[in-house]
Amino acid sequence: MGRLWLTISFVCGVLVGAATYPLPAEEANEPSGAELMDALMWGRGTIGGPFELTDHTGQRRTDADFRGKLLLIYFGFTYCPDICPTDLLSISSAVDLLGSAGEAVQPLFITIDPERDTQDHLADYVALFHPRLIGLTGHADQIRRVARGYKVYYAKVSIGRSEYTIDHTGFIYLVDANGNYLGFFPPGTSAQRLIEIIRPHLSTISQK
Ligand code: NI
């Protein structure tokens, strides 16, 4: 069961083939993907938490900047060939399908590849999906802290020479207007399913 879930959940990089191997050393003291996913699945410990990052326009952003908005947070990287774009399209469609109510939803894309996902590169990328999608990057330790908060597993995988891809868990996180974690959606969640869950939370925002 764990293995199946891992297979489903590790959405990027896993298809690159048998020649891949994890880069050494980097993740020596890190919790395993299974440990992180277990914590997320069963809600062990605190999920989410504060962050301080830089957006795709170069502006410093913290979680506190987004109070009053329902957040859809996605961790990924722009070179991801498969599910990152699919999930970002779902997120973007959901925001559009909500119409004017969608303005209370702020979609965030946090890169787990700050090395390659520069500010300019992120700016080009988020524009492909939604005008209100905010791309966030930061120093490796800032990224690691926020990813750890959300129990995101990610690890570089060498694909020969100096190239790499990144294995990572791909969940869409929902955070309420007060910054509290509400839950997560699995990879491949449709826009319809997103708005089904989001709508009731939007009504609580507008009543405030
Ligand atoms: Ni991905």
mmCIF file of C-alpha atoms and ligand atoms in Angstrom:
data_model
loop_
_atom_site.group_PDB
_atom_site.id
_atom_site.type_symbol
_atom_site.label_atom_id
_atom_site.label_comp_id
_atom_site.label_asym_id
_atom_site.label_seq_id
_atom_site.Cartn_x
_atom_site.Cartn_y
_atom_site.Cartn_z
ATOM 1 C CA MET A 1 0.000 0.000 0.000
ATOM 2 C CA GLY A 2 2.797 2.365 0.922
ATOM 3 C CA ARG A 3 4.566 1.544 -2.252
ATOM 4 C CA LEU A 4 1.491 2.122 -4.351
ATOM 5 C CA TRP A 5 0.900 5.434 -2.686
ATOM 6 C CA LEU A 6 4.496 6.413 -3.236
ATOM 7 C CA THR A 7 4.225 5.448 -6.864
ATOM 8 C CA ILE A 8 1.101 7.532 -7.290
ATOM 9 C CA SER A 9 2.411 10.442 -5.332
ATOM 10 C CA PHE A 10 5.921 10.827 -6.636
ATOM 11 C CA VAL A 11 4.827 12.581 -9.683
ATOM 12 C CA CYS A 12 7.931 13.965 -11.262
ATOM 13 C CA GLY A 13 11.150 12.384 -12.254
ATOM 14 C CA VAL A 14 10.032 8.843 -11.676
ATOM 15 C CA LEU A 15 9.555 8.192 -15.349
ATOM 16 C CA VAL A 16 13.054 9.039 -16.430
ATOM 17 C CA GLY A 17 14.167 5.446 -16.290
ATOM 18 C CA ALA A 18 16.346 2.931 -14.586
ATOM 19 C CA ALA A 19 19.571 4.860 -15.109
ATOM 20 C CA THR A 20 18.638 7.396 -12.442
ATOM 21 C CA TYR A 21 20.132 7.381 -8.985
ATOM 22 C CA PRO A 22 19.813 9.791 -6.084
ATOM 23 C CA LEU A 23 22.582 12.310 -5.700
ATOM 24 C CA PRO A 24 24.588 11.374 -2.606
ATOM 25 C CA ALA A 25 25.030 13.194 0.691
ATOM 26 C CA GLU A 26 22.508 15.953 0.166
ATOM 27 C CA GLU A 27 19.598 14.288 1.942
ATOM 28 C CA ALA A 28 21.505 12.366 4.608
ATOM 29 C CA ASN A 29 19.530 13.668 7.591
ATOM 30 C CA GLU A 30 16.254 14.219 5.818
ATOM 31 C CA PRO A 31 13.090 12.307 6.626
ATOM 32 C CA SER A 32 12.183 9.812 3.941
ATOM 33 C CA GLY A 33 9.365 10.328 1.494
ATOM 34 C CA ALA A 34 7.385 7.654 3.304
ATOM 35 C CA GLU A 35 7.831 9.391 6.664
ATOM 36 C CA LEU A 36 6.750 12.746 5.281
ATOM 37 C CA MET A 37 3.779 11.279 3.504
ATOM 38 C CA ASP A 38 2.730 9.384 6.594
ATOM 39 C CA ALA A 39 2.808 12.613 8.605
ATOM 40 C CA LEU A 40 0.704 14.364 5.963
ATOM 41 C CA MET A 41 -1.771 11.523 5.499
ATOM 42 C CA TRP A 42 -2.494 11.186 9.188
ATOM 43 C CA GLY A 43 -2.049 14.816 10.106
ATOM 44 C CA ARG A 44 0.879 14.187 12.446
ATOM 45 C CA GLY A 45 2.488 17.332 13.795
ATOM 46 C CA THR A 46 1.863 20.776 12.400
ATOM 47 C CA ILE A 47 1.290 21.042 8.681
ATOM 48 C CA GLY A 48 2.045 24.301 6.936
ATOM 49 C CA GLY A 49 3.472 27.240 8.810
ATOM 50 C CA PRO A 50 5.192 30.513 8.126
ATOM 51 C CA PHE A 51 7.409 31.246 5.154
ATOM 52 C CA GLU A 52 9.509 34.056 3.812
ATOM 53 C CA LEU A 53 10.186 33.876 0.097
ATOM 54 C CA THR A 54 10.610 36.057 -2.985
ATOM 55 C CA ASP A 55 7.987 36.191 -5.695
ATOM 56 C CA HIS A 56 8.489 36.164 -9.468
ATOM 57 C CA THR A 57 8.549 39.962 -9.539
ATOM 58 C CA GLY A 58 11.313 40.124 -6.952
ATOM 59 C CA GLN A 59 9.049 41.147 -4.087
ATOM 60 C CA ARG A 60 9.561 39.635 -0.652
ATOM 61 C CA ARG A 61 6.497 37.665 0.423
ATOM 62 C CA THR A 62 5.533 36.044 3.675
ATOM 63 C CA ASP A 63 2.561 33.873 4.530
ATOM 64 C CA ALA A 64 1.129 36.814 6.505
ATOM 65 C CA ASP A 65 0.756 38.809 3.262
ATOM 66 C CA PHE A 66 -1.987 36.423 2.208
ATOM 67 C CA ARG A 67 -4.288 36.575 5.224
ATOM 68 C CA GLY A 68 -7.857 37.049 4.111
ATOM 69 C CA LYS A 69 -7.311 34.822 1.075
ATOM 70 C CA LEU A 70 -7.836 31.146 0.678
ATOM 71 C CA LEU A 71 -4.522 29.737 -0.504
ATOM 72 C CA LEU A 72 -3.947 26.954 -2.985
ATOM 73 C CA ILE A 73 -0.288 26.053 -2.613
ATOM 74 C CA TYR A 74 1.610 23.828 -4.988
ATOM 75 C CA PHE A 75 5.246 22.767 -4.728
ATOM 76 C CA GLY A 76 6.996 21.825 -7.939
ATOM 77 C CA PHE A 77 9.557 22.923 -10.473
ATOM 78 C CA THR A 78 9.264 24.460 -13.886
ATOM 79 C CA TYR A 79 11.204 21.738 -15.679
ATOM 80 C CA CYS A 80 8.776 19.119 -14.411
ATOM 81 C CA PRO A 81 7.575 17.320 -17.503
ATOM 82 C CA ASP A 82 4.326 15.841 -16.335
ATOM 83 C CA ILE A 83 2.056 16.414 -13.379
ATOM 84 C CA CYS A 84 3.185 19.867 -12.222
ATOM 85 C CA PRO A 85 1.727 21.508 -15.336
ATOM 86 C CA THR A 86 -1.389 19.351 -15.126
ATOM 87 C CA ASP A 87 -2.075 20.316 -11.533
ATOM 88 C CA LEU A 88 -1.302 23.979 -12.159
ATOM 89 C CA LEU A 89 -3.842 23.914 -14.982
ATOM 90 C CA SER A 90 -6.446 22.458 -12.617
ATOM 91 C CA ILE A 91 -5.701 25.153 -10.068
ATOM 92 C CA SER A 92 -5.946 27.879 -12.711
ATOM 93 C CA SER A 93 -9.202 26.498 -14.110
ATOM 94 C CA ALA A 94 -10.676 26.275 -10.620
ATOM 95 C CA VAL A 95 -9.892 29.935 -9.945
ATOM 96 C CA ASP A 96 -11.522 30.912 -13.247
ATOM 97 C CA LEU A 97 -14.564 28.687 -12.742
ATOM 98 C CA LEU A 98 -15.239 30.418 -9.439
ATOM 99 C CA GLY A 99 -15.700 33.695 -11.318
ATOM 100 C CA SER A 100 -15.548 36.815 -9.162
ATOM 101 C CA ALA A 101 -15.561 34.649 -6.012
ATOM 102 C CA GLY A 102 -12.246 33.281 -7.259
ATOM 103 C CA GLU A 103 -10.619 36.585 -6.377
ATOM 104 C CA ALA A 104 -10.609 35.418 -2.759
ATOM 105 C CA VAL A 105 -8.436 32.489 -3.797
ATOM 106 C CA GLN A 106 -4.698 33.029 -4.168
ATOM 107 C CA PRO A 107 -2.809 30.308 -6.022
ATOM 108 C CA LEU A 108 0.880 29.955 -5.096
ATOM 109 C CA PHE A 109 3.560 27.951 -6.862
ATOM 110 C CA ILE A 110 6.603 27.333 -4.675
ATOM 111 C CA THR A 111 9.611 26.017 -6.530
ATOM 112 C CA ILE A 112 11.606 23.193 -5.032
ATOM 113 C CA ASP A 113 14.303 23.884 -7.646
ATOM 114 C CA PRO A 114 15.532 27.375 -6.720
ATOM 115 C CA GLU A 115 18.822 26.686 -8.478
ATOM 116 C CA ARG A 116 17.228 26.658 -11.923
ATOM 117 C CA ASP A 117 13.942 28.443 -11.253
ATOM 118 C CA THR A 118 15.213 31.981 -11.235
ATOM 119 C CA GLN A 119 12.875 34.906 -10.779
ATOM 120 C CA ASP A 120 12.680 35.590 -14.533
ATOM 121 C CA HIS A 121 12.187 31.956 -15.326
ATOM 122 C CA LEU A 122 9.396 31.691 -12.762
ATOM 123 C CA ALA A 123 7.759 34.824 -14.169
ATOM 124 C CA ASP A 124 7.611 33.293 -17.636
ATOM 125 C CA TYR A 125 6.331 30.033 -16.243
ATOM 126 C CA VAL A 126 3.490 31.265 -14.017
ATOM 127 C CA ALA A 127 2.221 33.479 -16.851
ATOM 128 C CA LEU A 128 1.557 30.326 -18.855
ATOM 129 C CA PHE A 129 -1.063 29.267 -16.324
ATOM 130 C CA HIS A 130 -2.863 32.159 -14.681
ATOM 131 C CA PRO A 131 -2.366 35.914 -14.397
ATOM 132 C CA ARG A 132 -2.840 35.701 -10.635
ATOM 133 C CA LEU A 133 -0.618 32.703 -10.032
ATOM 134 C CA ILE A 134 2.324 33.799 -7.883
ATOM 135 C CA GLY A 135 5.630 32.001 -8.254
ATOM 136 C CA LEU A 136 7.795 31.874 -5.129
ATOM 137 C CA THR A 137 11.440 31.060 -4.742
ATOM 138 C CA GLY A 138 14.136 31.594 -2.136
ATOM 139 C CA HIS A 139 17.395 30.320 -0.764
ATOM 140 C CA ALA A 140 17.673 26.572 -0.545
ATOM 141 C CA ASP A 141 17.204 26.674 3.227
ATOM 142 C CA GLN A 142 14.091 28.853 2.967
ATOM 143 C CA ILE A 143 12.615 26.443 0.469
ATOM 144 C CA ARG A 144 13.529 23.480 2.602
ATOM 145 C CA ARG A 145 11.864 25.016 5.639
ATOM 146 C CA VAL A 146 8.542 25.690 3.941
ATOM 147 C CA ALA A 147 8.587 22.343 2.142
ATOM 148 C CA ARG A 148 9.286 20.590 5.424
ATOM 149 C CA GLY A 149 6.344 22.414 6.984
ATOM 150 C CA TYR A 150 4.054 21.007 4.315
ATOM 151 C CA LYS A 151 5.649 17.552 4.478
ATOM 152 C CA VAL A 152 6.814 17.839 0.897
ATOM 153 C CA TYR A 153 9.373 15.268 -0.140
ATOM 154 C CA TYR A 154 11.772 16.290 -2.888
ATOM 155 C CA ALA A 155 15.142 15.031 -3.968
ATOM 156 C CA LYS A 156 17.422 15.701 -6.876
ATOM 157 C CA VAL A 157 17.975 12.743 -9.138
ATOM 158 C CA SER A 158 20.884 12.772 -11.533
ATOM 159 C CA ILE A 159 20.059 11.962 -15.128
ATOM 160 C CA GLY A 160 23.600 11.975 -16.394
ATOM 161 C CA ARG A 161 26.405 14.471 -16.822
ATOM 162 C CA SER A 162 25.423 17.581 -14.882
ATOM 163 C CA GLU A 163 21.721 17.209 -15.507
ATOM 164 C CA TYR A 164 19.158 16.380 -12.905
ATOM 165 C CA THR A 165 15.472 16.087 -12.352
ATOM 166 C CA ILE A 166 13.614 16.218 -9.053
ATOM 167 C CA ASP A 167 11.455 13.556 -7.506
ATOM 168 C CA HIS A 168 8.784 15.225 -5.454
ATOM 169 C CA THR A 169 5.401 14.705 -3.902
ATOM 170 C CA GLY A 170 2.744 16.654 -5.746
ATOM 171 C CA PHE A 171 -0.147 17.713 -3.559
ATOM 172 C CA ILE A 172 -2.321 20.797 -3.734
ATOM 173 C CA TYR A 173 -2.607 22.323 -0.270
ATOM 174 C CA LEU A 174 -5.566 24.345 0.901
ATOM 175 C CA VAL A 175 -4.946 26.992 3.559
ATOM 176 C CA ASP A 176 -7.661 29.180 5.060
ATOM 177 C CA ALA A 177 -7.849 32.951 5.325
ATOM 178 C CA ASN A 178 -6.161 32.871 8.729
ATOM 179 C CA GLY A 179 -3.220 30.862 7.474
ATOM 180 C CA ASN A 180 -4.407 27.551 8.879
ATOM 181 C CA TYR A 181 -3.890 24.368 6.922
ATOM 182 C CA LEU A 182 -7.196 22.796 5.851
ATOM 183 C CA GLY A 183 -6.154 19.785 3.816
ATOM 184 C CA PHE A 184 -4.579 18.543 0.640
ATOM 185 C CA PHE A 185 -5.681 17.240 -2.739
ATOM 186 C CA PRO A 186 -3.933 14.359 -4.459
ATOM 187 C CA PRO A 187 -2.120 14.743 -7.782
ATOM 188 C CA GLY A 188 -4.484 14.856 -10.737
ATOM 189 C CA THR A 189 -7.404 16.440 -8.847
ATOM 190 C CA SER A 190 -9.836 18.054 -11.260
ATOM 191 C CA ALA A 191 -10.795 21.719 -11.193
ATOM 192 C CA GLN A 192 -14.381 20.655 -10.446
ATOM 193 C CA ARG A 193 -13.310 18.760 -7.361
ATOM 194 C CA LEU A 194 -11.199 21.698 -6.212
ATOM 195 C CA ILE A 195 -14.084 24.131 -6.379
ATOM 196 C CA GLU A 196 -16.446 21.676 -4.705
ATOM 197 C CA ILE A 197 -14.184 21.797 -1.651
ATOM 198 C CA ILE A 198 -13.207 25.452 -1.950
ATOM 199 C CA ARG A 199 -16.718 26.956 -2.302
ATOM 200 C CA PRO A 200 -17.935 26.407 1.277
ATOM 201 C CA HIS A 201 -14.736 27.974 2.593
ATOM 202 C CA LEU A 202 -15.235 31.011 0.376
ATOM 203 C CA SER A 203 -18.622 31.668 1.910
ATOM 204 C CA THR A 204 -17.028 31.806 5.359
ATOM 205 C CA ILE A 205 -14.582 34.431 4.094
ATOM 206 C CA SER A 206 -17.223 36.707 2.592
ATOM 207 C CA GLN A 207 -19.255 36.634 5.812
ATOM 208 C CA LYS A 208 -16.389 38.085 7.792
HETATM 209 NI NI NI B 1 6.410 18.032 -10.795
#
